GROMACS .gro file of C-alpha atoms in nm:
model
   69
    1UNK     CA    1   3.177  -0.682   7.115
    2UNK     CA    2   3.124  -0.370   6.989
    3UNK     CA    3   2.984  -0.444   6.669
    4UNK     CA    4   2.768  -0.633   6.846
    5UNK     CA    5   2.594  -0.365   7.027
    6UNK     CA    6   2.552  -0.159   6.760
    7UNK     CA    7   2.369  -0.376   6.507
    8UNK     CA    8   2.149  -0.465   6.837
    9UNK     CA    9   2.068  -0.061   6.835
   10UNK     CA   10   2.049  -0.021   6.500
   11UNK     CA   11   1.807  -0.333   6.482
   12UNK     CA   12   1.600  -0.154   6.820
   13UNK     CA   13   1.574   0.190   6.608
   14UNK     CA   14   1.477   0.049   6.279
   15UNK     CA   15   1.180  -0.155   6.462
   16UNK     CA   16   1.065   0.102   6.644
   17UNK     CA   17   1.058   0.301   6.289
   18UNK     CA   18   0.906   0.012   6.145
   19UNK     CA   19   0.616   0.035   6.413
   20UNK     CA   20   0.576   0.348   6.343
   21UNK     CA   21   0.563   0.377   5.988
   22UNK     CA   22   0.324   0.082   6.022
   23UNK     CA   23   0.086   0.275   6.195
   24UNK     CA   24   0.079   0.637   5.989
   25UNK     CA   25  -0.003   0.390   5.692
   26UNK     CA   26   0.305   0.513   5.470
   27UNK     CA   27   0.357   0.110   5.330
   28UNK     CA   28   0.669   0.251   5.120
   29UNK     CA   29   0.898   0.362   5.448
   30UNK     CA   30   0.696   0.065   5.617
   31UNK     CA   31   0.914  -0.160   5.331
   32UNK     CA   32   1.227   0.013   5.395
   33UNK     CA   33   1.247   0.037   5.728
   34UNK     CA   34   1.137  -0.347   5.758
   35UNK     CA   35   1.430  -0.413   5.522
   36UNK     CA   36   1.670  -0.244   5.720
   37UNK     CA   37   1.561  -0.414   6.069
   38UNK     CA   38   1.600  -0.774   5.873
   39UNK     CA   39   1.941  -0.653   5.771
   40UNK     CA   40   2.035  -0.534   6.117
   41UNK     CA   41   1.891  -0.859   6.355
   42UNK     CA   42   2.052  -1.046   6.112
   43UNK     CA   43   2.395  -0.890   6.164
   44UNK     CA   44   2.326  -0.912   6.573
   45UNK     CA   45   2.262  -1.274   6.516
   46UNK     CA   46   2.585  -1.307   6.347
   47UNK     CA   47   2.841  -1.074   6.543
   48UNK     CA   48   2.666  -1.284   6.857
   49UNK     CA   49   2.722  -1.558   6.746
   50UNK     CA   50   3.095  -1.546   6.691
   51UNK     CA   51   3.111  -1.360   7.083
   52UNK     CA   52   2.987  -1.678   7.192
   53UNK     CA   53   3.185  -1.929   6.938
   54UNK     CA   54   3.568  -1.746   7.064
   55UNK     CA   55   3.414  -1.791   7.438
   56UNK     CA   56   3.366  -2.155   7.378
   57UNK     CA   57   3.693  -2.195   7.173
   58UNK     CA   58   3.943  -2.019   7.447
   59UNK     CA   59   3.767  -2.218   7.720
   60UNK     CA   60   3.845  -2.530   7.516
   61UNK     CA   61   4.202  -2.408   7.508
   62UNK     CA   62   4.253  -2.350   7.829
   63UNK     CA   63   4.095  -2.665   7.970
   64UNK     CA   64   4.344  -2.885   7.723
   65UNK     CA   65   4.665  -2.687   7.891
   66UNK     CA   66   4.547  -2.752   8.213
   67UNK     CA   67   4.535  -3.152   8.098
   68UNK     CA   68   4.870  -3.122   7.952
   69UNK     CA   69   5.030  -2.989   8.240
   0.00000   0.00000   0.00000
């Protein structure tokens, strides 16, 4: 959960650098800080993603001992 949450700021800080590199017209920062914010919703995506897949998997657990019993 945490790592979650900190790719999501990480992702919020590099965009907003991205914006604003973008606008002073310095294209080499522009690159890097376009890389990193790739890098960083990509890792959000991904650290999200397994949040929601061990939701979904203990729910499934639980509902099959409840059938069981």
């Amino acid at each position: 959960m945490k790592a979650h949450e900190y790719w999501s700021v990480g992702a919020l800080i590099t965009m907003l650098g991205t914006f604003y590199s973008g606008y002073k017209g310095s294209e080499s920062s522009h690159k890097y800080f376009a890389a990193s914010s790739l890098l960083c919703m990509i890792m959000a995506i991904y650290t999200g993603h397994r949040i929601i897949s061990k939701n979904k998997k203990t729910e499934k657990e639980s509902n099959s001992i409840e059938n069981e019993e």
